[in-house]
Amino acid sequence: MIQDFVIADSLHLLELGVMKRLLTGWRDGYFGFTGKLSAFQTQCLSSAICDVKLPKEIHRKLRGLDCLAFWKGTEWRSFLLYAGIVVLKDVLDEKLYKHFLLFFTAVTICSSDMYAHMRAVAQALFEKFIEEFKTIYGEQYITSNIHNLEHVVNDVNRFGSLNTISAYPFESYLFQIKKLLRQGNNCLEQVINRMLEKQSVKKNNTNPFSKFVPNLVTRNGIVECEVQAGVFISNTSRNSWFLTRNLEIVQMVDGSIDSNNDINIIGRPVKTYSNFFEIPIKSSHLYIFMAGLSMNNKKSYGVNDVLCKFVAVPYRGKHFVFVPLLHTINVSPK
């Protein structure tokens, strides 16, 4: 029984637990003077967070630090997995930032099967994060959430990546169940009847032999390609970036369908890119890169050439940091 209860629920342990404690601690000084941000630093960080334009697959945009008390779980998740490593870079003390990178890297490794071969590294990073937490902030600030990070990799090895064992689907479906209620009487009967009706309709309208087919749609000058079920790449800025299997960072500018009904994504690859961080491991091991906007000529790519979609986070006005949208990483062979 003990092993079959999941500790590594990313929603409550990582996002609403550790990440919330760190960011609120830096803003409000919960760790004493260690890492306390000045009013100017807080303002700069808040502005940088609001400048991050998330892709359409993430339905809730990030709000500033003045709304921190009202952030939802998905906002904490977006900050931890995509925005945090960039917006904290020039604001947080270097020692604290490197410590945060331990946490970010370990969580990212555990969040996709693409990085499964590095889970032993994640375990070492979690353990180092806990040890350094005691030194940097003080042992009195160690909570059960900090301690439980030591067990994350064990749960991931046993049950699957964090994306498959989090409480997000439960929370989402609970919200859908609540919407089925029309009055305060006979709540259980209402929910059961509505769920049975929905299951009946879904069963009658579902073809068990159907499979996903990529498609290309042009509407009002926007060209959008669905490369995976629910994953869209288009020529709009926040949805245009992707990584190919040949490790080219590409911005989609157009699309077409050839005579064989194959979809072609027309894009411009960036000329040069580099690692965004070198420690605790090189960011390229996680497919995270930094690049300017110097582009090569247009090239054509097939849907199967797409390895993942990127979240493009602006950095210092002249560069972007490209972070894989984790659930879009296509681990199947070409």
Short mmCIF file of N, CA, C and O in Angstrom, two decimals, residues 210-328:
data_model
loop_
_atom_site.label_atom_id
_atom_site.label_comp_id
_atom_site.label_asym_id
_atom_site.label_seq_id
_atom_site.Cartn_x
_atom_site.Cartn_y
_atom_site.Cartn_z
N SER A 210 -10.67 4.91 -35.93
CA SER A 210 -10.15 6.18 -36.43
C SER A 210 -8.80 6.48 -35.79
O SER A 210 -8.52 6.09 -34.67
N LYS A 211 -7.95 7.15 -36.53
CA LYS A 211 -6.65 7.57 -36.00
C LYS A 211 -6.40 9.02 -36.40
O LYS A 211 -7.04 9.54 -37.33
N PHE A 212 -5.48 9.63 -35.71
CA PHE A 212 -5.21 11.04 -35.98
C PHE A 212 -4.62 11.24 -37.37
O PHE A 212 -3.73 10.51 -37.79
N VAL A 213 -5.15 12.24 -38.06
CA VAL A 213 -4.65 12.61 -39.39
C VAL A 213 -4.28 14.10 -39.34
O VAL A 213 -5.11 14.94 -39.01
N PRO A 214 -3.01 14.44 -39.62
CA PRO A 214 -2.61 15.86 -39.63
C PRO A 214 -3.44 16.65 -40.63
O PRO A 214 -3.87 16.11 -41.67
N ASN A 215 -3.68 17.90 -40.32
CA ASN A 215 -4.44 18.73 -41.25
C ASN A 215 -3.90 20.15 -41.26
O ASN A 215 -3.24 20.59 -40.30
N LEU A 216 -4.16 20.85 -42.34
CA LEU A 216 -3.70 22.22 -42.54
C LEU A 216 -4.90 23.10 -42.84
O LEU A 216 -5.71 22.76 -43.71
N VAL A 217 -5.02 24.20 -42.12
CA VAL A 217 -6.15 25.10 -42.27
C VAL A 217 -5.64 26.52 -42.46
O VAL A 217 -4.71 26.95 -41.75
N THR A 218 -6.21 27.23 -43.42
CA THR A 218 -5.89 28.65 -43.63
C THR A 218 -7.15 29.47 -43.37
O THR A 218 -8.20 29.22 -43.96
N ARG A 219 -7.01 30.45 -42.48
CA ARG A 219 -8.17 31.26 -42.12
C ARG A 219 -7.71 32.67 -41.78
O ARG A 219 -6.89 32.85 -40.87
N ASN A 220 -8.23 33.67 -42.51
CA ASN A 220 -7.92 35.08 -42.26
C ASN A 220 -6.41 35.35 -42.23
O ASN A 220 -5.90 36.09 -41.38
N GLY A 221 -5.70 34.73 -43.15
CA GLY A 221 -4.27 34.94 -43.26
C GLY A 221 -3.43 34.11 -42.30
O GLY A 221 -2.21 34.15 -42.35
N ILE A 222 -4.08 33.36 -41.42
CA ILE A 222 -3.36 32.50 -40.47
C ILE A 222 -3.35 31.07 -41.00
O ILE A 222 -4.39 30.49 -41.29
N VAL A 223 -2.15 30.53 -41.15
CA VAL A 223 -1.97 29.15 -41.61
C VAL A 223 -1.63 28.30 -40.40
O VAL A 223 -0.65 28.57 -39.71
N GLU A 224 -2.44 27.29 -40.14
CA GLU A 224 -2.28 26.48 -38.94
C GLU A 224 -2.26 25.00 -39.29
O GLU A 224 -3.12 24.52 -40.02
N CYS A 225 -1.26 24.31 -38.74
CA CYS A 225 -1.12 22.88 -38.99
C CYS A 225 -1.23 22.12 -37.67
O CYS A 225 -0.51 22.43 -36.71
N GLU A 226 -2.12 21.14 -37.63
CA GLU A 226 -2.23 20.28 -36.46
C GLU A 226 -1.29 19.10 -36.68
O GLU A 226 -1.57 18.21 -37.48
N VAL A 227 -0.17 19.09 -35.97
CA VAL A 227 0.86 18.08 -36.19
C VAL A 227 0.68 16.85 -35.31
O VAL A 227 1.17 15.77 -35.62
N GLN A 228 0.04 17.03 -34.18
CA GLN A 228 -0.37 15.94 -33.29
C GLN A 228 -1.77 16.28 -32.81
O GLN A 228 -2.24 17.42 -32.99
N ALA A 229 -2.45 15.33 -32.23
CA ALA A 229 -3.80 15.60 -31.73
C ALA A 229 -3.74 16.71 -30.68
O ALA A 229 -3.11 16.56 -29.63
N GLY A 230 -4.36 17.84 -30.99
CA GLY A 230 -4.38 18.96 -30.06
C GLY A 230 -3.13 19.79 -30.01
O GLY A 230 -2.99 20.67 -29.16
N VAL A 231 -2.18 19.57 -30.94
CA VAL A 231 -0.93 20.34 -30.98
C VAL A 231 -0.87 21.09 -32.31
O VAL A 231 -0.87 20.46 -33.38
N PHE A 232 -0.82 22.42 -32.24
CA PHE A 232 -0.93 23.24 -33.44
C PHE A 232 0.31 24.12 -33.61
O PHE A 232 0.80 24.73 -32.66
N ILE A 233 0.80 24.17 -34.85
CA ILE A 233 1.87 25.08 -35.23
C ILE A 233 1.30 26.00 -36.30
O ILE A 233 0.67 25.54 -37.26
N SER A 234 1.50 27.30 -36.14
CA SER A 234 0.94 28.26 -37.09
C SER A 234 1.95 29.37 -37.36
O SER A 234 3.04 29.40 -36.79
N ASN A 235 1.55 30.31 -38.22
CA ASN A 235 2.43 31.43 -38.53
C ASN A 235 2.17 32.63 -37.61
O ASN A 235 2.58 33.75 -37.91
N THR A 236 1.48 32.43 -36.48
CA THR A 236 1.38 33.46 -35.45
C THR A 236 2.58 33.32 -34.51
O THR A 236 3.04 32.20 -34.25
N SER A 237 3.08 34.41 -34.00
CA SER A 237 4.38 34.42 -33.32
C SER A 237 4.46 33.43 -32.17
O SER A 237 5.45 32.70 -32.04
N ARG A 238 3.47 33.36 -31.32
CA ARG A 238 3.59 32.51 -30.13
C ARG A 238 3.41 31.03 -30.43
O ARG A 238 3.70 30.18 -29.59
N ASN A 239 2.91 30.71 -31.62
CA ASN A 239 2.68 29.31 -31.99
C ASN A 239 3.54 28.84 -33.15
O ASN A 239 3.30 27.76 -33.70
N SER A 240 4.54 29.62 -33.53
CA SER A 240 5.24 29.35 -34.79
C SER A 240 6.53 28.55 -34.64
O SER A 240 7.06 28.05 -35.63
N TRP A 241 7.03 28.39 -33.42
CA TRP A 241 8.36 27.82 -33.25
C TRP A 241 8.30 26.32 -32.97
O TRP A 241 7.50 25.86 -32.17
N PHE A 242 9.19 25.57 -33.62
CA PHE A 242 9.29 24.14 -33.37
C PHE A 242 10.72 23.65 -33.60
O PHE A 242 11.54 24.34 -34.21
N LEU A 243 10.99 22.46 -33.09
CA LEU A 243 12.30 21.82 -33.24
C LEU A 243 12.15 20.60 -34.12
O LEU A 243 11.23 19.80 -33.95
N THR A 244 13.06 20.47 -35.09
CA THR A 244 13.01 19.31 -35.98
C THR A 244 13.85 18.17 -35.39
O THR A 244 14.63 18.36 -34.47
N ARG A 245 13.69 17.00 -35.96
CA ARG A 245 14.47 15.84 -35.52
C ARG A 245 15.95 16.00 -35.85
O ARG A 245 16.79 15.31 -35.27
N ASN A 246 16.26 16.90 -36.77
CA ASN A 246 17.66 17.22 -37.07
C ASN A 246 18.17 18.37 -36.21
O ASN A 246 19.24 18.93 -36.49
N LEU A 247 17.40 18.73 -35.18
CA LEU A 247 17.75 19.78 -34.22
C LEU A 247 17.91 21.14 -34.88
O LEU A 247 18.84 21.90 -34.58
N GLU A 248 17.00 21.46 -35.78
CA GLU A 248 16.89 22.81 -36.31
C GLU A 248 15.77 23.53 -35.58
O GLU A 248 14.69 22.98 -35.38
N ILE A 249 16.04 24.77 -35.18
CA ILE A 249 15.01 25.61 -34.58
C ILE A 249 14.36 26.40 -35.70
O ILE A 249 15.02 27.18 -36.40
N VAL A 250 13.07 26.20 -35.90
CA VAL A 250 12.39 26.71 -37.09
C VAL A 250 11.17 27.55 -36.70
O VAL A 250 10.45 27.20 -35.75
N GLN A 251 10.97 28.63 -37.43
CA GLN A 251 9.75 29.42 -37.29
C GLN A 251 8.88 29.22 -38.52
O GLN A 251 9.30 29.50 -39.65
N MET A 252 7.68 28.75 -38.32
CA MET A 252 6.77 28.52 -39.44
C MET A 252 6.30 29.85 -40.01
O MET A 252 5.92 30.77 -39.28
N VAL A 253 6.31 29.96 -41.33
CA VAL A 253 5.83 31.16 -42.01
C VAL A 253 4.69 30.86 -42.96
O VAL A 253 3.93 31.76 -43.33
N ASP A 254 4.56 29.60 -43.38
CA ASP A 254 3.51 29.25 -44.33
C ASP A 254 3.35 27.73 -44.35
O ASP A 254 4.09 27.00 -43.68
N GLY A 255 2.40 27.26 -45.10
CA GLY A 255 2.19 25.83 -45.24
C GLY A 255 1.51 25.53 -46.57
O GLY A 255 0.91 26.40 -47.20
N SER A 256 1.62 24.27 -47.01
CA SER A 256 1.01 23.89 -48.28
C SER A 256 0.72 22.39 -48.27
O SER A 256 1.21 21.65 -47.42
N ILE A 257 -0.09 21.97 -49.23
CA ILE A 257 -0.40 20.56 -49.43
C ILE A 257 0.01 20.19 -50.84
O ILE A 257 -0.40 20.84 -51.81
N ASP A 258 0.87 19.17 -50.98
CA ASP A 258 1.37 18.82 -52.31
C ASP A 258 0.41 17.88 -53.03
O ASP A 258 -0.68 17.56 -52.54
N SER A 259 0.82 17.42 -54.19
CA SER A 259 -0.04 16.59 -55.03
C SER A 259 -0.34 15.23 -54.40
O SER A 259 -1.31 14.57 -54.79
N ASN A 260 0.47 14.81 -53.46
CA ASN A 260 0.23 13.54 -52.76
C ASN A 260 -0.58 13.72 -51.49
O ASN A 260 -0.67 12.80 -50.67
N ASN A 261 -1.12 14.93 -51.32
CA ASN A 261 -1.89 15.28 -50.10
C ASN A 261 -1.04 15.26 -48.84
O ASN A 261 -1.57 15.12 -47.73
N ASP A 262 0.28 15.39 -48.99
CA ASP A 262 1.16 15.52 -47.84
C ASP A 262 1.28 16.99 -47.45
O ASP A 262 1.37 17.87 -48.32
N ILE A 263 1.29 17.23 -46.16
CA ILE A 263 1.38 18.60 -45.65
C ILE A 263 2.85 19.02 -45.57
O ILE A 263 3.70 18.29 -45.06
N ASN A 264 3.13 20.21 -46.10
CA ASN A 264 4.46 20.80 -46.02
C ASN A 264 4.41 22.04 -45.15
O ASN A 264 3.58 22.94 -45.38
N ILE A 265 5.27 22.09 -44.14
CA ILE A 265 5.39 23.27 -43.29
C ILE A 265 6.56 24.09 -43.81
O ILE A 265 7.69 23.61 -43.85
N ILE A 266 6.29 25.33 -44.22
CA ILE A 266 7.33 26.22 -44.73
C ILE A 266 7.84 27.06 -43.56
O ILE A 266 7.06 27.73 -42.88
N GLY A 267 9.14 26.99 -43.31
CA GLY A 267 9.68 27.72 -42.18
C GLY A 267 11.09 28.20 -42.40
O GLY A 267 11.78 27.77 -43.33
N ARG A 268 11.51 29.11 -41.54
CA ARG A 268 12.88 29.63 -41.58
C ARG A 268 13.65 29.13 -40.36
O ARG A 268 13.26 29.43 -39.22
N PRO A 269 14.71 28.37 -40.55
CA PRO A 269 15.54 27.95 -39.40
C PRO A 269 16.45 29.09 -38.94
O PRO A 269 16.90 29.91 -39.75
N VAL A 270 16.72 29.14 -37.65
CA VAL A 270 17.66 30.15 -37.14
C VAL A 270 19.08 29.76 -37.56
O VAL A 270 19.38 28.59 -37.73
N LYS A 271 19.92 30.76 -37.72
CA LYS A 271 21.28 30.50 -38.18
C LYS A 271 22.14 29.87 -37.10
O LYS A 271 22.86 28.89 -37.34
N THR A 272 22.12 30.44 -35.92
CA THR A 272 22.96 29.93 -34.84
C THR A 272 22.17 29.91 -33.54
O THR A 272 21.27 30.73 -33.33
N TYR A 273 22.53 28.97 -32.69
CA TYR A 273 21.93 28.92 -31.35
C TYR A 273 22.95 28.32 -30.40
O TYR A 273 23.96 27.74 -30.81
N SER A 274 22.70 28.46 -29.11
CA SER A 274 23.66 28.00 -28.10
C SER A 274 22.92 27.50 -26.87
O SER A 274 21.69 27.64 -26.76
N ASN A 275 23.67 26.93 -25.95
CA ASN A 275 23.09 26.53 -24.67
C ASN A 275 22.67 27.77 -23.89
O ASN A 275 23.36 28.80 -23.93
N PHE A 276 21.57 27.67 -23.17
CA PHE A 276 21.17 28.78 -22.30
C PHE A 276 21.85 28.68 -20.95
O PHE A 276 22.16 29.68 -20.31
N PHE A 277 22.09 27.45 -20.48
CA PHE A 277 22.88 27.26 -19.26
C PHE A 277 23.77 26.04 -19.43
O PHE A 277 23.49 25.16 -20.24
N GLU A 278 24.86 26.02 -18.68
CA GLU A 278 25.85 24.95 -18.78
C GLU A 278 25.83 24.03 -17.57
O GLU A 278 26.34 22.91 -17.63
N ILE A 279 25.30 24.50 -16.46
CA ILE A 279 25.22 23.70 -15.24
C ILE A 279 23.79 23.74 -14.71
O ILE A 279 23.06 24.74 -14.95
N PRO A 280 23.31 22.70 -14.08
CA PRO A 280 24.01 21.47 -13.67
C PRO A 280 24.30 20.51 -14.83
O PRO A 280 25.16 19.65 -14.72
N ILE A 281 23.58 20.64 -15.95
CA ILE A 281 23.90 19.96 -17.19
C ILE A 281 23.71 20.96 -18.31
O ILE A 281 23.10 22.01 -18.12
N LYS A 282 24.22 20.67 -19.48
CA LYS A 282 24.01 21.57 -20.61
C LYS A 282 22.54 21.58 -20.99
O LYS A 282 21.90 20.53 -21.07
N SER A 283 22.01 22.76 -21.24
CA SER A 283 20.58 22.89 -21.55
C SER A 283 20.21 22.15 -22.83
O SER A 283 19.06 21.74 -23.01
N SER A 284 21.18 21.95 -23.73
CA SER A 284 20.88 21.24 -24.98
C SER A 284 20.46 19.80 -24.73
O SER A 284 19.77 19.21 -25.56
N HIS A 285 20.86 19.21 -23.59
CA HIS A 285 20.44 17.86 -23.26
C HIS A 285 18.92 17.79 -23.04
O HIS A 285 18.32 16.73 -23.15
N LEU A 286 18.34 18.95 -22.73
CA LEU A 286 16.89 19.05 -22.54
C LEU A 286 16.22 19.72 -23.73
O LEU A 286 15.04 20.06 -23.66
N TYR A 287 16.99 19.93 -24.81
CA TYR A 287 16.52 20.63 -26.02
C TYR A 287 16.11 22.07 -25.72
O TYR A 287 15.17 22.60 -26.32
N ILE A 288 16.83 22.70 -24.81
CA ILE A 288 16.61 24.11 -24.48
C ILE A 288 17.76 24.91 -25.07
O ILE A 288 18.93 24.61 -24.81
N PHE A 289 17.43 25.93 -25.86
CA PHE A 289 18.45 26.69 -26.56
C PHE A 289 18.16 28.19 -26.47
O PHE A 289 17.01 28.61 -26.26
N MET A 290 19.20 28.98 -26.70
CA MET A 290 19.07 30.43 -26.82
C MET A 290 19.52 30.84 -28.21
O MET A 290 20.53 30.34 -28.72
N ALA A 291 18.75 31.74 -28.84
CA ALA A 291 19.09 32.15 -30.21
C ALA A 291 18.58 33.56 -30.46
O ALA A 291 17.63 34.03 -29.83
N GLY A 292 19.24 34.23 -31.39
CA GLY A 292 18.75 35.50 -31.89
C GLY A 292 17.77 35.24 -33.02
O GLY A 292 17.33 34.12 -33.25
N LEU A 293 17.43 36.30 -33.74
CA LEU A 293 16.45 36.15 -34.82
C LEU A 293 17.10 36.30 -36.19
O LEU A 293 16.47 36.76 -37.14
N SER A 294 18.35 35.91 -36.30
CA SER A 294 19.00 35.85 -37.61
C SER A 294 18.62 34.52 -38.26
O SER A 294 18.95 33.45 -37.76
N MET A 295 17.91 34.61 -39.40
CA MET A 295 17.28 33.44 -39.98
C MET A 295 17.90 33.06 -41.32
O MET A 295 18.39 33.90 -42.07
N ASN A 296 17.86 31.77 -41.62
CA ASN A 296 18.25 31.27 -42.94
C ASN A 296 17.06 31.36 -43.90
O ASN A 296 15.95 31.76 -43.53
N ASN A 297 17.30 30.94 -45.13
CA ASN A 297 16.24 30.94 -46.14
C ASN A 297 15.17 29.91 -45.80
O ASN A 297 15.38 28.98 -45.03
N LYS A 298 14.03 30.07 -46.44
CA LYS A 298 12.89 29.18 -46.19
C LYS A 298 13.21 27.75 -46.60
O LYS A 298 13.93 27.50 -47.57
N LYS A 299 12.68 26.81 -45.83
CA LYS A 299 12.79 25.40 -46.15
C LYS A 299 11.43 24.74 -45.92
O LYS A 299 10.57 25.29 -45.24
N SER A 300 11.28 23.57 -46.50
CA SER A 300 10.04 22.83 -46.36
C SER A 300 10.26 21.63 -45.43
O SER A 300 11.28 20.92 -45.54
N TYR A 301 9.31 21.41 -44.53
CA TYR A 301 9.39 20.30 -43.58
C TYR A 301 8.09 19.51 -43.60
O TYR A 301 7.00 20.08 -43.76
N GLY A 302 8.22 18.21 -43.40
CA GLY A 302 7.05 17.38 -43.25
C GLY A 302 6.60 17.33 -41.79
O GLY A 302 7.36 17.66 -40.88
N VAL A 303 5.37 16.88 -41.57
CA VAL A 303 4.85 16.77 -40.21
C VAL A 303 5.72 15.84 -39.37
O VAL A 303 5.97 16.09 -38.19
N ASN A 304 6.22 14.77 -39.96
CA ASN A 304 7.06 13.81 -39.22
C ASN A 304 8.44 14.35 -38.87
O ASN A 304 9.16 13.72 -38.09
N ASP A 305 8.80 15.49 -39.44
CA ASP A 305 10.09 16.10 -39.10
C ASP A 305 10.04 16.85 -37.78
O ASP A 305 11.08 17.21 -37.23
N VAL A 306 8.83 17.10 -37.27
CA VAL A 306 8.67 17.91 -36.06
C VAL A 306 8.92 17.05 -34.82
O VAL A 306 8.23 16.05 -34.60
N LEU A 307 9.92 17.43 -34.03
CA LEU A 307 10.20 16.72 -32.78
C LEU A 307 9.34 17.26 -31.64
O LEU A 307 8.79 16.51 -30.85
N CYS A 308 9.21 18.58 -31.56
CA CYS A 308 8.38 19.18 -30.51
C CYS A 308 8.08 20.63 -30.86
O CYS A 308 8.74 21.23 -31.72
N LYS A 309 7.10 21.17 -30.20
CA LYS A 309 6.78 22.58 -30.31
C LYS A 309 7.52 23.33 -29.21
O LYS A 309 7.77 22.80 -28.13
N PHE A 310 7.89 24.58 -29.49
CA PHE A 310 8.65 25.38 -28.53
C PHE A 310 7.77 26.43 -27.85
O PHE A 310 6.84 26.97 -28.45
N VAL A 311 8.12 26.73 -26.61
CA VAL A 311 7.69 27.97 -25.96
C VAL A 311 8.85 28.94 -26.11
O VAL A 311 9.96 28.67 -25.67
N ALA A 312 8.61 30.06 -26.79
CA ALA A 312 9.66 31.06 -27.03
C ALA A 312 9.54 32.17 -25.99
O ALA A 312 8.57 32.92 -25.98
N VAL A 313 10.54 32.26 -25.12
CA VAL A 313 10.52 33.24 -24.03
C VAL A 313 11.54 34.34 -24.34
O VAL A 313 12.72 34.05 -24.53
N PRO A 314 11.11 35.61 -24.42
CA PRO A 314 12.06 36.69 -24.75
C PRO A 314 13.10 36.87 -23.65
O PRO A 314 12.81 36.75 -22.46
N TYR A 315 14.33 37.19 -24.09
CA TYR A 315 15.43 37.36 -23.14
C TYR A 315 16.28 38.55 -23.56
O TYR A 315 16.84 38.58 -24.66
N ARG A 316 16.36 39.53 -22.70
CA ARG A 316 17.17 40.73 -22.90
C ARG A 316 16.84 41.48 -24.18
O ARG A 316 17.70 42.15 -24.76
N GLY A 317 15.67 41.32 -24.68
CA GLY A 317 15.20 42.11 -25.81
C GLY A 317 15.68 41.68 -27.17
O GLY A 317 15.04 41.96 -28.18
N LYS A 318 16.82 40.97 -27.25
CA LYS A 318 17.41 40.61 -28.54
C LYS A 318 17.41 39.11 -28.80
O LYS A 318 17.72 38.68 -29.91
N HIS A 319 17.10 38.33 -27.81
CA HIS A 319 17.18 36.88 -27.94
C HIS A 319 15.88 36.23 -27.46
O HIS A 319 15.06 36.85 -26.79
N PHE A 320 15.75 34.97 -27.84
CA PHE A 320 14.69 34.14 -27.31
C PHE A 320 15.32 32.89 -26.70
O PHE A 320 16.33 32.39 -27.19
N VAL A 321 14.72 32.41 -25.64
CA VAL A 321 15.07 31.11 -25.09
C VAL A 321 13.96 30.15 -25.48
O VAL A 321 12.78 30.41 -25.21
N PHE A 322 14.33 29.06 -26.13
CA PHE A 322 13.36 28.10 -26.64
C PHE A 322 13.30 26.89 -25.73
O PHE A 322 14.30 26.18 -25.55
N VAL A 323 12.13 26.68 -25.13
CA VAL A 323 11.93 25.59 -24.18
C VAL A 323 10.87 24.65 -24.75
O VAL A 323 9.79 25.10 -25.14
N PRO A 324 11.14 23.35 -24.85
CA PRO A 324 10.15 22.42 -25.41
C PRO A 324 8.84 22.43 -24.62
O PRO A 324 8.85 22.41 -23.38
N LEU A 325 7.73 22.50 -25.32
CA LEU A 325 6.41 22.28 -24.71
C LEU A 325 6.32 20.77 -24.44
O LEU A 325 6.17 19.98 -25.35
N LEU A 326 6.47 20.41 -23.18
CA LEU A 326 6.84 19.04 -22.82
C LEU A 326 5.89 17.97 -23.36
O LEU A 326 6.32 16.90 -23.80
N HIS A 327 4.59 18.23 -23.33
CA HIS A 327 3.66 17.18 -23.76
C HIS A 327 3.63 17.03 -25.27
O HIS A 327 2.99 16.11 -25.78
N THR A 328 4.35 17.90 -26.00
CA THR A 328 4.36 17.79 -27.46
C THR A 328 5.58 17.04 -27.98
O THR A 328 5.70 16.83 -29.18
#
